[in-house]
GROMACS .gro file of C-alpha atoms in nm:
model
  332
    1MET     CA    1   4.967   3.181   0.914
    2VAL     CA    2   5.062   2.994   1.226
    3GLY     CA    3   4.782   3.148   1.435
    4ALA     CA    4   4.517   3.001   1.134
    5ALA     CA    5   4.711   2.639   1.172
    6SER     CA    6   4.713   2.613   1.509
    7LEU     CA    7   4.294   2.733   1.459
    8ALA     CA    8   4.246   2.461   1.166
    9ALA     CA    9   4.403   2.199   1.404
   10GLY     CA   10   4.160   2.257   1.660
   11ALA     CA   11   3.835   2.203   1.439
   12ALA     CA   12   3.994   1.915   1.332
   13ILE     CA   13   4.024   1.773   1.660
   14ARG     CA   14   3.686   1.899   1.759
   15PRO     CA   15   3.434   1.627   1.787
   16ALA     CA   16   3.183   1.651   1.502
   17LYS     CA   17   2.855   1.773   1.509
   18ALA     CA   18   2.546   1.532   1.466
   19ALA     CA   19   2.436   1.718   1.208
   20ASP     CA   20   2.780   1.600   1.036
   21ASN     CA   21   2.706   1.240   1.119
   22PRO     CA   22   2.349   1.211   1.115
   23ILE     CA   23   2.219   0.868   1.129
   24VAL     CA   24   2.057   0.750   0.783
   25ILE     CA   25   1.731   0.613   0.693
   26LYS     CA   26   1.640   0.485   0.380
   27PHE     CA   27   1.343   0.441   0.302
   28SER     CA   28   1.227   0.277   0.005
   29HIS     CA   29   0.895   0.200  -0.195
   30VAL     CA   30   0.780   0.083  -0.502
   31VAL     CA   31   0.511   0.383  -0.619
   32ALA     CA   32   0.585   0.720  -0.778
   33SER     CA   33   0.580   1.039  -0.564
   34ASP     CA   34   0.276   1.166  -0.652
   35THR     CA   35   0.132   0.914  -0.523
   36PRO     CA   36  -0.042   0.886  -0.142
   37LYS     CA   37   0.212   0.652  -0.049
   38GLY     CA   38   0.469   0.879  -0.239
   39LYS     CA   39   0.369   1.275  -0.095
   40ALA     CA   40   0.381   1.040   0.298
   41ALA     CA   41   0.723   0.964   0.269
   42ASP     CA   42   0.869   1.279   0.148
   43LYS     CA   43   0.684   1.502   0.465
   44PHE     CA   44   0.794   1.229   0.696
   45LYS     CA   45   1.196   1.299   0.576
   46GLU     CA   46   1.068   1.635   0.602
   47LEU     CA   47   0.913   1.621   0.887
   48ALA     CA   48   1.185   1.401   1.077
   49GLU     CA   49   1.510   1.635   0.959
   50LYS     CA   50   1.344   1.945   1.091
   51TYR     CA   51   1.200   1.806   1.485
   52SER     CA   52   1.604   1.650   1.472
   53ASP     CA   53   1.767   1.885   1.395
   54GLY     CA   54   1.918   1.747   1.136
   55LYS     CA   55   2.035   1.403   1.330
   56VAL     CA   56   1.832   1.252   1.134
   57LYS     CA   57   1.879   1.205   0.686
   58VAL     CA   58   1.595   1.016   0.535
   59GLU     CA   59   1.692   0.879   0.193
   60VAL     CA   60   1.364   0.838   0.008
   61TYR     CA   61   1.412   0.577  -0.280
   62PRO     CA   62   1.038   0.603  -0.495
   63ASN     CA   63   0.914   0.402  -0.779
   64SER     CA   64   1.121   0.040  -0.750
   65THR     CA   65   1.468   0.201  -0.768
   66LEU     CA   66   1.580   0.027  -0.500
   67TYR     CA   67   1.393  -0.274  -0.463
   68LYS     CA   68   1.136  -0.402  -0.595
   69ASP     CA   69   0.847  -0.572  -0.469
   70LYS     CA   70   0.998  -0.918  -0.431
   71GLU     CA   71   1.333  -0.793  -0.278
   72GLU     CA   72   1.237  -0.530  -0.051
   73LEU     CA   73   1.108  -0.679   0.294
   74GLU     CA   74   1.411  -0.879   0.251
   75ALA     CA   75   1.629  -0.605   0.205
   76LEU     CA   76   1.446  -0.469   0.565
   77GLN     CA   77   1.567  -0.743   0.759
   78LEU     CA   78   1.961  -0.801   0.644
   79GLY     CA   79   1.906  -0.435   0.681
   80ALA     CA   80   1.975  -0.304   0.373
   81VAL     CA   81   1.712  -0.059   0.391
   82GLN     CA   82   1.600   0.065   0.731
   83MET     CA   83   1.205   0.171   0.656
   84LEU     CA   84   0.952   0.097   0.383
   85ALA     CA   85   0.551   0.076   0.283
   86PRO     CA   86   0.431  -0.233   0.177
   87SER     CA   87   0.079  -0.312   0.143
   88ASN     CA   88  -0.097  -0.487   0.357
   89SER     CA   89  -0.047  -0.835   0.076
   90LYS     CA   90   0.301  -0.866   0.104
   91PHE     CA   91   0.343  -0.975   0.451
   92GLY     CA   92   0.129  -1.355   0.368
   93PRO     CA   93   0.442  -1.458   0.197
   94ILE     CA   94   0.699  -1.406   0.448
   95GLY     CA   95   0.451  -1.587   0.724
   96ILE     CA   96   0.247  -1.295   0.833
   97LYS     CA   97  -0.122  -1.391   0.678
   98GLU     CA   98  -0.304  -1.224   0.900
   99PHE     CA   99  -0.252  -0.922   0.727
  100GLU     CA  100  -0.417  -1.090   0.443
  101VAL     CA  101  -0.757  -0.992   0.606
  102PHE     CA  102  -0.708  -0.611   0.448
  103ASP     CA  103  -0.755  -0.814   0.121
  104LEU     CA  104  -1.127  -1.012   0.170
  105PRO     CA  105  -1.347  -0.809  -0.177
  106TYR     CA  106  -1.600  -0.597  -0.005
  107ILE     CA  107  -1.462  -0.605   0.383
  108LEU     CA  108  -1.475  -0.215   0.424
  109PRO     CA  109  -1.707  -0.029   0.264
  110ASP     CA  110  -1.544   0.300   0.325
  111LEU     CA  111  -1.175   0.511   0.449
  112LYS     CA  112  -1.394   0.602   0.815
  113THR     CA  113  -1.472   0.216   0.904
  114LEU     CA  114  -1.117   0.150   0.830
  115ARG     CA  115  -0.985   0.404   1.063
  116LYS     CA  116  -1.205   0.196   1.334
  117VAL     CA  117  -0.985  -0.116   1.250
  118THR     CA  118  -0.624   0.045   1.198
  119ASP     CA  119  -0.704   0.308   1.464
  120GLY     CA  120  -0.849   0.054   1.723
  121GLU     CA  121  -0.685  -0.235   1.894
  122LEU     CA  122  -0.721  -0.509   1.650
  123GLY     CA  123  -0.456  -0.268   1.461
  124GLY     CA  124  -0.295  -0.282   1.694
  125LYS     CA  125  -0.285  -0.619   1.757
  126LEU     CA  126  -0.211  -0.685   1.397
  127LEU     CA  127   0.118  -0.421   1.471
  128LYS     CA  128   0.231  -0.654   1.698
  129LEU     CA  129   0.300  -0.958   1.516
  130LEU     CA  130   0.574  -0.796   1.283
  131ASP     CA  131   0.807  -0.823   1.582
  132LYS     CA  132   0.910  -1.201   1.546
  133LYS     CA  133   1.024  -1.097   1.205
  134GLY     CA  134   1.284  -0.855   1.333
  135MET     CA  135   1.071  -0.561   1.232
  136SER     CA  136   0.857  -0.332   1.386
  137GLY     CA  137   0.497  -0.159   1.236
  138LEU     CA  138   0.511   0.211   1.307
  139ALA     CA  139   0.193   0.357   1.121
  140TYR     CA  140  -0.123   0.261   0.853
  141TRP     CA  141  -0.117   0.414   0.586
  142ASP     CA  142  -0.364   0.448   0.281
  143ASN     CA  143  -0.397   0.437  -0.096
  144GLY     CA  144  -0.757   0.336  -0.115
  145PHE     CA  145  -1.006   0.154  -0.326
  146LYS     CA  146  -0.921  -0.065  -0.613
  147GLN     CA  147  -1.102  -0.065  -0.953
  148MET     CA  148  -1.111  -0.316  -1.212
  149THR     CA  149  -0.895  -0.261  -1.564
  150ALA     CA  150  -0.928  -0.452  -1.874
  151ASN     CA  151  -0.942  -0.411  -2.221
  152LYS     CA  152  -1.337  -0.581  -2.213
  153LYS     CA  153  -1.585  -0.434  -2.052
  154LEU     CA  154  -1.673  -0.571  -1.720
  155ILE     CA  155  -1.985  -0.570  -1.561
  156GLN     CA  156  -2.090  -0.926  -1.463
  157PRO     CA  157  -1.867  -1.178  -1.307
  158ALA     CA  158  -1.909  -1.392  -1.611
  159ASP     CA  159  -1.723  -1.149  -1.827
  160TYR     CA  160  -1.416  -1.161  -1.613
  161LYS     CA  161  -1.402  -1.591  -1.732
  162GLY     CA  162  -1.052  -1.687  -1.896
  163LEU     CA  163  -0.871  -1.324  -1.810
  164LYS     CA  164  -0.555  -1.284  -1.692
  165PHE     CA  165  -0.511  -0.994  -1.382
  166ARG     CA  166  -0.208  -0.934  -1.211
  167ILE     CA  167  -0.239  -0.953  -0.886
  168GLN     CA  168  -0.016  -0.884  -0.547
  169SER     CA  169   0.128  -1.180  -0.423
  170SER     CA  170  -0.212  -1.289  -0.194
  171LYS     CA  171  -0.383  -1.610  -0.139
  172VAL     CA  172  -0.635  -1.423  -0.130
  173LEU     CA  173  -0.704  -1.223  -0.383
  174GLU     CA  174  -0.569  -1.564  -0.609
  175ALA     CA  175  -0.892  -1.694  -0.436
  176GLN     CA  176  -1.085  -1.349  -0.587
  177PHE     CA  177  -0.980  -1.405  -0.933
  178ARG     CA  178  -1.084  -1.795  -0.938
  179ALA     CA  179  -1.412  -1.680  -0.817
  180LEU     CA  180  -1.456  -1.493  -1.131
  181GLY     CA  181  -1.323  -1.745  -1.346
  182ALA     CA  182  -1.016  -1.516  -1.379
  183ILE     CA  183  -0.676  -1.638  -1.414
  184PRO     CA  184  -0.410  -1.416  -1.142
  185GLN     CA  185  -0.097  -1.377  -1.211
  186VAL     CA  186   0.172  -1.290  -0.955
  187MET     CA  187   0.371  -0.965  -1.084
  188ALA     CA  188   0.612  -0.665  -0.964
  189PHE     CA  189   0.431  -0.355  -0.974
  190SER     CA  190   0.752  -0.219  -1.160
  191ASP     CA  191   0.604  -0.440  -1.457
  192VAL     CA  192   0.296  -0.441  -1.449
  193TYR     CA  193   0.244  -0.154  -1.740
  194GLN     CA  194   0.483  -0.349  -2.031
  195ALA     CA  195   0.256  -0.684  -1.945
  196LEU     CA  196  -0.063  -0.449  -1.999
  197GLN     CA  197   0.083  -0.319  -2.321
  198THR     CA  198   0.236  -0.596  -2.461
  199GLY     CA  199  -0.081  -0.815  -2.315
  200VAL     CA  200   0.106  -1.064  -2.113
  201VAL     CA  201  -0.175  -1.006  -1.878
  202ASP     CA  202  -0.517  -0.907  -1.977
  203GLY     CA  203  -0.583  -0.660  -1.654
  204GLN     CA  204  -0.573  -0.508  -1.304
  205GLU     CA  205  -0.742  -0.367  -1.007
  206ASN     CA  206  -0.586  -0.045  -0.864
  207THR     CA  207  -0.619   0.314  -0.733
  208TRP     CA  208  -0.704   0.583  -0.929
  209SER     CA  209  -0.433   0.749  -0.827
  210ASN     CA  210  -0.204   0.457  -0.889
  211ILE     CA  211  -0.361   0.363  -1.243
  212TYR     CA  212  -0.299   0.726  -1.340
  213THR     CA  213   0.070   0.737  -1.243
  214GLN     CA  214   0.197   0.447  -1.432
  215LYS     CA  215  -0.043   0.554  -1.753
  216MET     CA  216  -0.227   0.203  -1.742
  217HIS     CA  217  -0.480   0.378  -1.869
  218GLU     CA  218  -0.366   0.435  -2.155
  219VAL     CA  219  -0.332   0.028  -2.176
  220GLN     CA  220  -0.651  -0.078  -2.051
  221LYS     CA  221  -0.979   0.053  -2.293
  222TYR     CA  222  -1.254  -0.021  -1.980
  223ALA     CA  223  -1.198   0.019  -1.635
  224THR     CA  224  -1.522  -0.057  -1.426
  225VAL     CA  225  -1.591   0.110  -1.114
  226THR     CA  226  -1.574  -0.077  -0.821
  227ASN     CA  227  -1.466   0.015  -0.516
  228HIS     CA  228  -1.444  -0.431  -0.398
  229GLY     CA  229  -1.130  -0.369  -0.275
  230TYR     CA  230  -0.857  -0.151  -0.012
  231ILE     CA  231  -0.500  -0.079  -0.081
  232GLY     CA  232  -0.330   0.007   0.175
  233TYR     CA  233   0.005   0.045   0.380
  234VAL     CA  234   0.185  -0.092   0.668
  235VAL     CA  235   0.525   0.151   0.765
  236VAL     CA  236   0.772  -0.097   0.874
  237VAL     CA  237   1.140  -0.048   1.037
  238ASN     CA  238   1.386  -0.270   1.081
  239LYS     CA  239   1.359  -0.296   1.443
  240LYS     CA  240   1.729  -0.331   1.560
  241PHE     CA  241   1.773   0.006   1.399
  242TRP     CA  242   1.474   0.149   1.546
  243ASP     CA  243   1.562   0.004   1.934
  244GLY     CA  244   1.927   0.115   1.939
  245MET     CA  245   1.838   0.490   1.810
  246PRO     CA  246   1.874   0.739   2.033
  247ALA     CA  247   1.547   0.821   2.246
  248ASP     CA  248   1.518   1.172   2.209
  249ILE     CA  249   1.589   1.138   1.797
  250ARG     CA  250   1.343   0.849   1.772
  251ALA     CA  251   1.040   1.069   1.964
  252ALA     CA  252   1.093   1.307   1.714
  253CYS     CA  253   1.092   1.020   1.432
  254GLU     CA  254   0.757   0.907   1.615
  255LYS     CA  255   0.609   1.270   1.603
  256ALA     CA  256   0.713   1.319   1.275
  257MET     CA  257   0.590   0.930   1.191
  258LYS     CA  258   0.259   1.065   1.314
  259GLU     CA  259   0.197   1.392   1.177
  260ALA     CA  260   0.296   1.215   0.764
  261THR     CA  261   0.058   0.975   0.834
  262GLU     CA  262  -0.179   1.213   0.921
  263TYR     CA  263  -0.090   1.427   0.596
  264GLY     CA  264  -0.059   1.119   0.294
  265ASN     CA  265  -0.415   0.987   0.467
  266GLY     CA  266  -0.585   1.310   0.406
  267GLN     CA  267  -0.423   1.343   0.074
  268SER     CA  268  -0.557   0.952  -0.011
  269ALA     CA  269  -0.947   1.022  -0.130
  270LYS     CA  270  -0.879   1.375  -0.325
  271GLU     CA  271  -0.561   1.175  -0.492
  272ASN     CA  272  -0.789   0.913  -0.574
  273GLU     CA  273  -1.066   1.197  -0.700
  274ASP     CA  274  -0.755   1.405  -0.918
  275ALA     CA  275  -0.652   1.094  -1.080
  276LEU     CA  276  -1.008   1.004  -1.182
  277GLU     CA  277  -1.042   1.297  -1.307
  278GLU     CA  278  -0.749   1.323  -1.466
  279ILE     CA  279  -0.865   0.994  -1.677
  280LYS     CA  280  -1.162   1.066  -1.799
  281LYS     CA  281  -0.981   1.415  -1.935
  282ALA     CA  282  -0.733   1.177  -2.116
  283GLY     CA  283  -1.047   0.997  -2.268
  284LYS     CA  284  -0.858   0.659  -2.372
  285THR     CA  285  -1.018   0.417  -2.088
  286GLU     CA  286  -1.390   0.424  -2.060
  287ILE     CA  287  -1.543   0.476  -1.738
  288VAL     CA  288  -1.804   0.201  -1.612
  289THR     CA  289  -2.020   0.206  -1.361
  290LEU     CA  290  -2.250  -0.085  -1.213
  291THR     CA  291  -2.584  -0.086  -1.117
  292PRO     CA  292  -2.729  -0.175  -0.820
  293GLU     CA  293  -2.815  -0.508  -0.955
  294GLN     CA  294  -2.489  -0.597  -1.100
  295ASP     CA  295  -2.266  -0.438  -0.744
  296GLU     CA  296  -2.442  -0.684  -0.606
  297ALA     CA  297  -2.370  -1.013  -0.799
  298MET     CA  298  -2.014  -0.909  -0.788
  299ARG     CA  299  -2.053  -0.874  -0.415
  300LYS     CA  300  -2.182  -1.252  -0.440
  301ALA     CA  301  -1.984  -1.414  -0.675
  302MET     CA  302  -1.716  -1.347  -0.473
  303MET     CA  303  -1.826  -1.474  -0.106
  304PRO     CA  304  -1.696  -1.774  -0.116
  305VAL     CA  305  -1.365  -1.646  -0.061
  306TYR     CA  306  -1.446  -1.595   0.310
  307LYS     CA  307  -1.538  -1.956   0.317
  308GLU     CA  308  -1.157  -2.057   0.078
  309VAL     CA  309  -0.951  -1.828   0.292
  310ALA     CA  310  -1.100  -1.869   0.643
  311GLY     CA  311  -0.784  -2.160   0.702
  312ARG     CA  312  -0.533  -1.963   0.631
  313VAL     CA  313  -0.626  -1.593   0.760
  314GLY     CA  314  -0.791  -1.713   1.050
  315GLN     CA  315  -1.148  -1.754   1.106
  316PRO     CA  316  -1.159  -1.538   1.460
  317LEU     CA  317  -0.978  -1.267   1.272
  318ILE     CA  318  -1.234  -1.260   1.000
  319ASP     CA  319  -1.485  -1.216   1.244
  320GLU     CA  320  -1.377  -0.977   1.499
  321PHE     CA  321  -1.266  -0.746   1.169
  322LEU     CA  322  -1.676  -0.768   1.030
  323LYS     CA  323  -1.706  -0.718   1.413
  324GLU     CA  324  -1.543  -0.376   1.465
  325THR     CA  325  -1.665  -0.263   1.091
  326GLY     CA  326  -2.012  -0.344   1.175
  327ARG     CA  327  -2.078  -0.454   0.791
  328SER     CA  328  -2.124  -0.730   0.621
  329PRO     CA  329  -1.922  -0.774   0.258
  330MET     CA  330  -2.282  -0.835   0.088
  331ASN     CA  331  -2.448  -0.452   0.204
  332GLY     CA  332  -2.160  -0.309   0.221
   0.00000   0.00000   0.00000
């Protein structure tokens, strides 16, 4: 018994292993786990814990279980959470308006062109702007291209007139819907289903994966294939927390983030295709496809947005973005 007691005492004073006191990263996001962002976040958790040999523990909080849209960036800056993946639109309200360039209608024709921006010098330059707000930008994650939904068939710009559309908080998105004669209403992502169900708003724009996983297709009669805008995310971490991490653990997390990004971005196109098929199968929403002439009319109706927001987003940045993509919003 004496031997056992001395062994126990020895164990009590022995320093705890790092895995017994891991560095905790709380990762909060507002979408479902079975979306591109949700899957990438779970992959980061798996790899960060693996590559750090358990010295890091990642707690993922999906579906606004911890913070809603408007609250999460403030929570990150205060250190209440360590990591987020907000959409590009979310940075405008906190003073980094340049990220709203991603919200411009028809500015990105496809994911391949997007990669030229996010993986290049311009993408890196935009991430550096986050430093002054106490956060570090780690990666760009895809969701995909947005479609329009409503309880009215949307074929031409005139069909949008007077309809209330939910939007993320973005001056560019406000201008986009005003250009169509619609009424934009800023609303948290977690509130959209109920707002559509009760008629607080008439429609919304989103990717197929978000429409399906949030069951929006159950309360919207029509979905028009427009691919007019892009939803992507910037993975951000509290800068003080990140810089204070031991170098070897940060390197393990960086490796995990790089691989999670490749995995998530590879998943996004497939997730959206699968979600569209499920929506079709459910049979509650009619999918509307535009003719080339109707598509051109939509593009033309939204072009004034570029001029309207140039002072906010920055005309030189818009020009640089278009030069990088080598495409025109009017011809895709």
